[in-house]
CSV table of C-alpha atoms and ligand atoms in Angstrom, one decimal:
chain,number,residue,atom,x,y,z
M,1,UNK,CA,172.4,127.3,5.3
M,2,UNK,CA,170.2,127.1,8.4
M,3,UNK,CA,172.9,127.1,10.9
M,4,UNK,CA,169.2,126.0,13.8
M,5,UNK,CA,169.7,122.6,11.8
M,6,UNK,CA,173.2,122.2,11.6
M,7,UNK,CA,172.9,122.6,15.5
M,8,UNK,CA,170.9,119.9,16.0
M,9,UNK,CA,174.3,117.5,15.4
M,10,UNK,CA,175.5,116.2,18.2
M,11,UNK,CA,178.5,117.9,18.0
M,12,UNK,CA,176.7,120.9,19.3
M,13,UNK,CA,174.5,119.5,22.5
M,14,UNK,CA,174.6,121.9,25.3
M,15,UNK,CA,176.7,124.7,23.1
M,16,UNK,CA,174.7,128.1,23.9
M,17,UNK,CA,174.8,130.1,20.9
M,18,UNK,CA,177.5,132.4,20.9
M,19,UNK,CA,180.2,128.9,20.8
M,20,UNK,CA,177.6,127.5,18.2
M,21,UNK,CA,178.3,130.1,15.8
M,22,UNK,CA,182.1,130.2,16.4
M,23,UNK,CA,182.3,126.5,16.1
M,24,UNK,CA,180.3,126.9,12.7
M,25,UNK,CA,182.6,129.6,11.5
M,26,UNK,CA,185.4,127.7,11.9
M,27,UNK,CA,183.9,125.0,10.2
M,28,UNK,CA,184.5,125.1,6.7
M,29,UNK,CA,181.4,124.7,3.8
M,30,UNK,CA,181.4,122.6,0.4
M,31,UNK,CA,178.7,122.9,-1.7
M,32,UNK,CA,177.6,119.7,-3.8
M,33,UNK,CA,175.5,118.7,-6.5
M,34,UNK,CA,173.3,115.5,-7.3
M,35,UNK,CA,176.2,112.7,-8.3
M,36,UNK,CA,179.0,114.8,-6.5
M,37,UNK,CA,180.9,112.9,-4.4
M,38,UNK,CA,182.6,114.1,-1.3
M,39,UNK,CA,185.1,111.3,-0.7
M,40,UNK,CA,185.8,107.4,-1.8
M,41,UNK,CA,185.5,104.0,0.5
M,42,UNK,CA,189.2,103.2,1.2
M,43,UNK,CA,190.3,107.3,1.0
M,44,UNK,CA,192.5,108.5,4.1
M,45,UNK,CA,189.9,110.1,6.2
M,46,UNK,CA,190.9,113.7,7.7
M,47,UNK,CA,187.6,115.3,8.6
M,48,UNK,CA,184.1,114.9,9.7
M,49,UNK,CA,180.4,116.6,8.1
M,50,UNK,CA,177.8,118.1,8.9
M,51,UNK,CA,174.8,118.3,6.8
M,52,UNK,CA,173.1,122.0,6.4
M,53,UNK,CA,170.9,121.1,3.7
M,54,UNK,CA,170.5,117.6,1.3
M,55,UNK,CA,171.4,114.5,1.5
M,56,UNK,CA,174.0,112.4,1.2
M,57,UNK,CA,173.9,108.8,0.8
M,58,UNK,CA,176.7,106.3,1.9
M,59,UNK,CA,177.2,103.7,-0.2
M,60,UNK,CA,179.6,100.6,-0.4
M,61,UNK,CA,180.7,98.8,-4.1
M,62,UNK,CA,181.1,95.1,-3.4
M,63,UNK,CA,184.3,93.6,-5.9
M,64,UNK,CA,182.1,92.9,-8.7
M,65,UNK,CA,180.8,96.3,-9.2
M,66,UNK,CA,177.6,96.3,-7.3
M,67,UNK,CA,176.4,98.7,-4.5
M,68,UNK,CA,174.9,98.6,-1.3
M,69,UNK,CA,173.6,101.9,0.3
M,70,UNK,CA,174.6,102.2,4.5
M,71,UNK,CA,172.3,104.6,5.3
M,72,UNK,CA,170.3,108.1,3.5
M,73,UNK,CA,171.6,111.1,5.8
M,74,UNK,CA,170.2,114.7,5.9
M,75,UNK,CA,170.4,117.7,7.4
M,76,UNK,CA,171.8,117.8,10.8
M,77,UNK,CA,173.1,114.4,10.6
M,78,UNK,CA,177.3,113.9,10.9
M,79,UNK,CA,179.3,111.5,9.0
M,80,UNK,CA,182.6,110.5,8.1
M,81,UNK,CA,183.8,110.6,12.2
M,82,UNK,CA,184.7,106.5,12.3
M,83,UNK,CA,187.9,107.3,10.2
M,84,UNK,CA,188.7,109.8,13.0
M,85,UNK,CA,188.2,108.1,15.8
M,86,UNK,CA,189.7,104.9,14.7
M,87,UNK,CA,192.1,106.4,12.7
M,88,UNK,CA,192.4,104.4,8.9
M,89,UNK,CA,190.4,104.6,5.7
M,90,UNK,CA,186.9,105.9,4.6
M,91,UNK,CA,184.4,102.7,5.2
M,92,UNK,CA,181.9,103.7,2.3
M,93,UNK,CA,181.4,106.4,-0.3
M,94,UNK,CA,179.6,109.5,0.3
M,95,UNK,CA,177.7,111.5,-2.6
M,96,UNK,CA,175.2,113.8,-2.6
M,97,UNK,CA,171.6,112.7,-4.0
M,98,UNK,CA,169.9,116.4,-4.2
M,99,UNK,CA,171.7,120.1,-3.7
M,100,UNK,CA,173.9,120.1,-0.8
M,101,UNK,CA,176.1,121.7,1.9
M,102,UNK,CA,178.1,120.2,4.6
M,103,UNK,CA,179.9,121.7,7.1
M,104,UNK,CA,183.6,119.9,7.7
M,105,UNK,CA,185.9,119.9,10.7
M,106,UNK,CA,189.2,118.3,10.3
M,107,UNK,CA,190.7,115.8,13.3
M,108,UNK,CA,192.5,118.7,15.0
M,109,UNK,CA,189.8,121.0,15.1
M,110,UNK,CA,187.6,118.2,17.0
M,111,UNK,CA,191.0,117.3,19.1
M,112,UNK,CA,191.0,120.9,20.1
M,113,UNK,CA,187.2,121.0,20.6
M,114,UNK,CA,186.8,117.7,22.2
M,115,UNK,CA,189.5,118.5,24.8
M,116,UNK,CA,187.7,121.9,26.3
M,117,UNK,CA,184.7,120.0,26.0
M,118,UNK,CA,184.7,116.6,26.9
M,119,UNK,CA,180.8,116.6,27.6
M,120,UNK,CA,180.3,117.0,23.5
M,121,UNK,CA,182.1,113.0,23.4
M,122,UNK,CA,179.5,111.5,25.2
M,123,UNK,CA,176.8,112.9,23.2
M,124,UNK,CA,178.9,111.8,20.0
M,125,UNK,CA,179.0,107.8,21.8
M,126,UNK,CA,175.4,108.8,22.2
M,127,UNK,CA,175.6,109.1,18.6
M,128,UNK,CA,177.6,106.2,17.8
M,129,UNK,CA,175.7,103.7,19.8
M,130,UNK,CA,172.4,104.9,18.5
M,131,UNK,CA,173.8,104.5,14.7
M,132,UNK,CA,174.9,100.6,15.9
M,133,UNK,CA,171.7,99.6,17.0
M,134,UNK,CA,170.2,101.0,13.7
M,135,UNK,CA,172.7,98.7,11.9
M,136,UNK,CA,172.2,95.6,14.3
M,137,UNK,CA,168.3,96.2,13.3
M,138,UNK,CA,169.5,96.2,9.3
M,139,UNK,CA,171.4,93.0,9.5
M,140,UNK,CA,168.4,91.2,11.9
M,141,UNK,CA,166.0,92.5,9.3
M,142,UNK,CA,168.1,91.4,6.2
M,143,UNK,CA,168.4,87.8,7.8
M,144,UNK,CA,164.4,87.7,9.1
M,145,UNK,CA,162.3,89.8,7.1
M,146,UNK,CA,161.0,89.4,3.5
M,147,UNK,CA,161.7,91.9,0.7
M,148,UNK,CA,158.5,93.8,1.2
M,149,UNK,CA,158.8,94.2,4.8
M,150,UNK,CA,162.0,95.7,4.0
M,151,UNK,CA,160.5,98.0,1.7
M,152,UNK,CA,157.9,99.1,4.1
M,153,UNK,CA,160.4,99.7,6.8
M,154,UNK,CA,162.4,101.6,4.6
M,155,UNK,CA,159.9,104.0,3.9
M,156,UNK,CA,158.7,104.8,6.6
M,157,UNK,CA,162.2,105.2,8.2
M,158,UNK,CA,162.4,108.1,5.2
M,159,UNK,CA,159.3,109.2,6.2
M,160,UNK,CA,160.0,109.4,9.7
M,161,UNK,CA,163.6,112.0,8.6
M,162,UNK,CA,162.2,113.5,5.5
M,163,UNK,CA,158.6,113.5,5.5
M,164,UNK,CA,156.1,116.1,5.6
M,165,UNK,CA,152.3,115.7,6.2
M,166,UNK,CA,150.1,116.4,3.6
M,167,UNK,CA,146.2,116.4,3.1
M,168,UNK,CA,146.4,112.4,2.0
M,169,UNK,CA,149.2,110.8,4.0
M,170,UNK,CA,152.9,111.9,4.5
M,171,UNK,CA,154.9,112.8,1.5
M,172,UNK,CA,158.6,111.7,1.7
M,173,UNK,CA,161.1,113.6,-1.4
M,174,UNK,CA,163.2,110.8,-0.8
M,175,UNK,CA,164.9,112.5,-3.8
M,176,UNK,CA,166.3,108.4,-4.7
M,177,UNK,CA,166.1,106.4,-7.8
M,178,UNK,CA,164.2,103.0,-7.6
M,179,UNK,CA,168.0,101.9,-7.7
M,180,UNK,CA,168.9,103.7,-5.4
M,181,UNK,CA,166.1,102.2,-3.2
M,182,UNK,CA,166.5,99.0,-4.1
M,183,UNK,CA,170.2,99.5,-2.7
M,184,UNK,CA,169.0,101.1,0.0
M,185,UNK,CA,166.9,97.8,1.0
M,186,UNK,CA,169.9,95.9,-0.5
M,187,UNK,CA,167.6,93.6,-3.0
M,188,UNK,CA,167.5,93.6,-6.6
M,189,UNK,CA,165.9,96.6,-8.1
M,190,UNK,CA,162.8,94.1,-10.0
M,191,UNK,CA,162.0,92.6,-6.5
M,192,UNK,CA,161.7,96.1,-4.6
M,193,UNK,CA,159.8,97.6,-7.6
M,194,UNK,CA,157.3,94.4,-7.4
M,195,UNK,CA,156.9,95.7,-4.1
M,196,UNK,CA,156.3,98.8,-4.4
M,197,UNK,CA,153.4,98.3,-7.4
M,198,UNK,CA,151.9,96.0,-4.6
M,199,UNK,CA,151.7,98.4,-2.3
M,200,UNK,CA,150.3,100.8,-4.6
M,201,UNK,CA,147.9,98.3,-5.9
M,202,UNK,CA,146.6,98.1,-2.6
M,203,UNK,CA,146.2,101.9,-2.1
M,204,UNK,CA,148.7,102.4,0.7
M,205,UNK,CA,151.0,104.7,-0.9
M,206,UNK,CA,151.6,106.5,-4.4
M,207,UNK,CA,154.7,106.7,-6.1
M,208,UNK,CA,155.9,110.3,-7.8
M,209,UNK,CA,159.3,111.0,-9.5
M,210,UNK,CA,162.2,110.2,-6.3
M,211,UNK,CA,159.3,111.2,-3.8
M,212,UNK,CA,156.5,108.9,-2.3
M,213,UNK,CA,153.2,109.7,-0.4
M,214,UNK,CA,152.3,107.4,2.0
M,215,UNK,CA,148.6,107.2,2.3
M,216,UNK,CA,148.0,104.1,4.5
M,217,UNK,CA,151.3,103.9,7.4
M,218,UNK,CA,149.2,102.0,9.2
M,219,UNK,CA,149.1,99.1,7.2
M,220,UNK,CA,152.8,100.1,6.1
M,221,UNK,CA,153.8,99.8,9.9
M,222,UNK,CA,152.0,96.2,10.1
M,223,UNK,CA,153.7,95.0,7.0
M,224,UNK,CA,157.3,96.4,8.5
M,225,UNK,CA,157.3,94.0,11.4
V,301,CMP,P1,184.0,107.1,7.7
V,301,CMP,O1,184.4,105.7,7.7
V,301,CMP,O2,185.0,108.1,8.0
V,301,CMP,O3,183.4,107.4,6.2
V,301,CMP,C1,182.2,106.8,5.8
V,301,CMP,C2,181.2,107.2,6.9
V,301,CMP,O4,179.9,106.6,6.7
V,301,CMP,C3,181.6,106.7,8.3
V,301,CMP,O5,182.7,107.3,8.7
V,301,CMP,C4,180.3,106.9,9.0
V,301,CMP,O6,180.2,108.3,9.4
V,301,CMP,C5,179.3,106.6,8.0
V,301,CMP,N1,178.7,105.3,8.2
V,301,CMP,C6,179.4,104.1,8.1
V,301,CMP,N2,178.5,103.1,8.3
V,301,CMP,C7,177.3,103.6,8.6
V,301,CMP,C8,176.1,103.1,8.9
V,301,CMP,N3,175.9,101.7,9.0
V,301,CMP,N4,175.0,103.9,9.2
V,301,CMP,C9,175.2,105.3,9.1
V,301,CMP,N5,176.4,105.8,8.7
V,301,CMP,C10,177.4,105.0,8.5
C-alpha cells in the first residue's frame, strides 16, 4: 500500500511524517476483493477507512430490492466516519468494486487522536462539508437535469478521481458495470445505456470493458450543465 496516498486523507493534514507513519501503524489493514463487502447499511458502526488502493462503492437497497449507489470512493478518500460521529447505524453498504485495501481506525483510536490534535477535526468538517455540497448538487441535479446530463456529469466526475490522460482523451477504469453506473446516476440501466451509445455515436467518448475514454470533455462538460 502507498502509505503518500493514504496521507492525502484528511485525517492526516498537517501530520509531518514521523506521526503519519505511527498513525498508519496503528491503523489496522483489510484486504478485499471485487464483490467483498466491508460492512451492511443498518450495521452498528465502530470504525472509520481509509482507502490505500481500489474502490469502494457505497450503496443503499431501497425496500423492494433495488439499489442506489452514494458515491464511487478511492484511494485516499475516508468513509464510514458519520456512524462515529453521530453515534448509530451504517447509512449505506460498502463493497469493494476492484482489489482493495483500507486502512481502519476504531472510535477510540480517533477519540484519542482527535483530542491531541484537535486541528485534524476541522479539516475532517472540511471534509464533511465538502461531501454535503456534493450531495446538495446530486439531489439539485436529480430534480433539474435530464438522464444524459447526468451521465455526462458522472463521468467526468470519475474522470476528474480516476482518470488518466491518454493520447486520445482521458481514460477513466471506472472498474463499474453499466449497472452499476446506472445506479450510480440512479436511472434505469436501458436509459443510461441509451445514453451512453449517444454519446458514442457522436464520437465523444468510447466505451471498453468497466473503463471509458473520454475523447470529447468539452462537449461532455457542455452536455453536464
Ligand atoms: P457510515 O454511515 O458510518 O457508513 C456508510 C458511509 O458512507 C458513511 O458513514 C459515510 O462515510 C459514507 N457516505 C454516506 N453518504 C455519503 C455520500 N452522500 N457521499 C459520500 N459518502 C457517503
Amino acid at each position: 500500500m502507498d502509505h503518500d496516498v493514504v496521507r492525502k486523507a484528511p485525517l492526516f493534514a498537517g501530520l509531518d511524517q514521523e506521526s503519519a507513519e505511527s498513525l498508519i501503524a496503528e491503523m489496522s489493514a483489510t484486504h478485499m476483493e471485487r464483490g467483498d463487502i466491508l460492512f451492511h447499511e443498518g450495521d452498528q458502526g465502530d470504525r472509520l477507512f481509509i482507502i490505500g488502493e481500489g474502490k469502494i462503492k457505497l450503496g443503499r437497497t431501497s425496500a423492494d430490492g433495488r439499489e442506489n449507489l452514494l458515491a464511487i470512493l478511492g484511494p485516499g478518500e475516508m468513509f464510514g466516519e458519520l456512524s462515529l460521529f453521530d453515534p448509530g447505524t451504517r447509512t449505506a453498504t460498502a463493497t469493494a468494486v476492484a482489489e482493495t485495501q483500507v486502512l481502519a481506525l476504531s472510535t477510540e483510536q480517533l477519540r484519542e487522536y482527535l483530542a491531541s490534535r484537535p486541528q485534524v477535526a476541522l479539516t475532517l468538517l472540511a471534509a464533511l462539508a465538502r461531501r454535503l455540497r456534493r450531495t446538495n448538487d446530486v439531489v439539485a441535479d436529480l430534480v433539474f437535469t435530464d438522464v444524459p446530463g447526468r451521465v455526462a456529469k458522472a463521468l467526468l466526475d470519475l474522470a476528474h478521481r480516476f482518470g488518466r490522460p491518454v493520447e486520445d482523451g482521458i481514460m477513466v477504469s471506472h472498474d463499474l458495470t453499466q449497472e452499476e453506473l446506472a445506479q450510480l446516476v440512479g436511472a434505469s440501466r436501458e436509459t443510461v445505456n441509451k445514453a451512453l451509445a449517444d454519446f458514442a455515436t457522436r464520437g465523444w467518448l468510447k466505451l471498453e470493458a468497466r473503463a471509458v475514454l473520454l475523447v470529447d470533455i468539452d462537449r461532455l462538460q457542455r452536455r453536464a450543465r
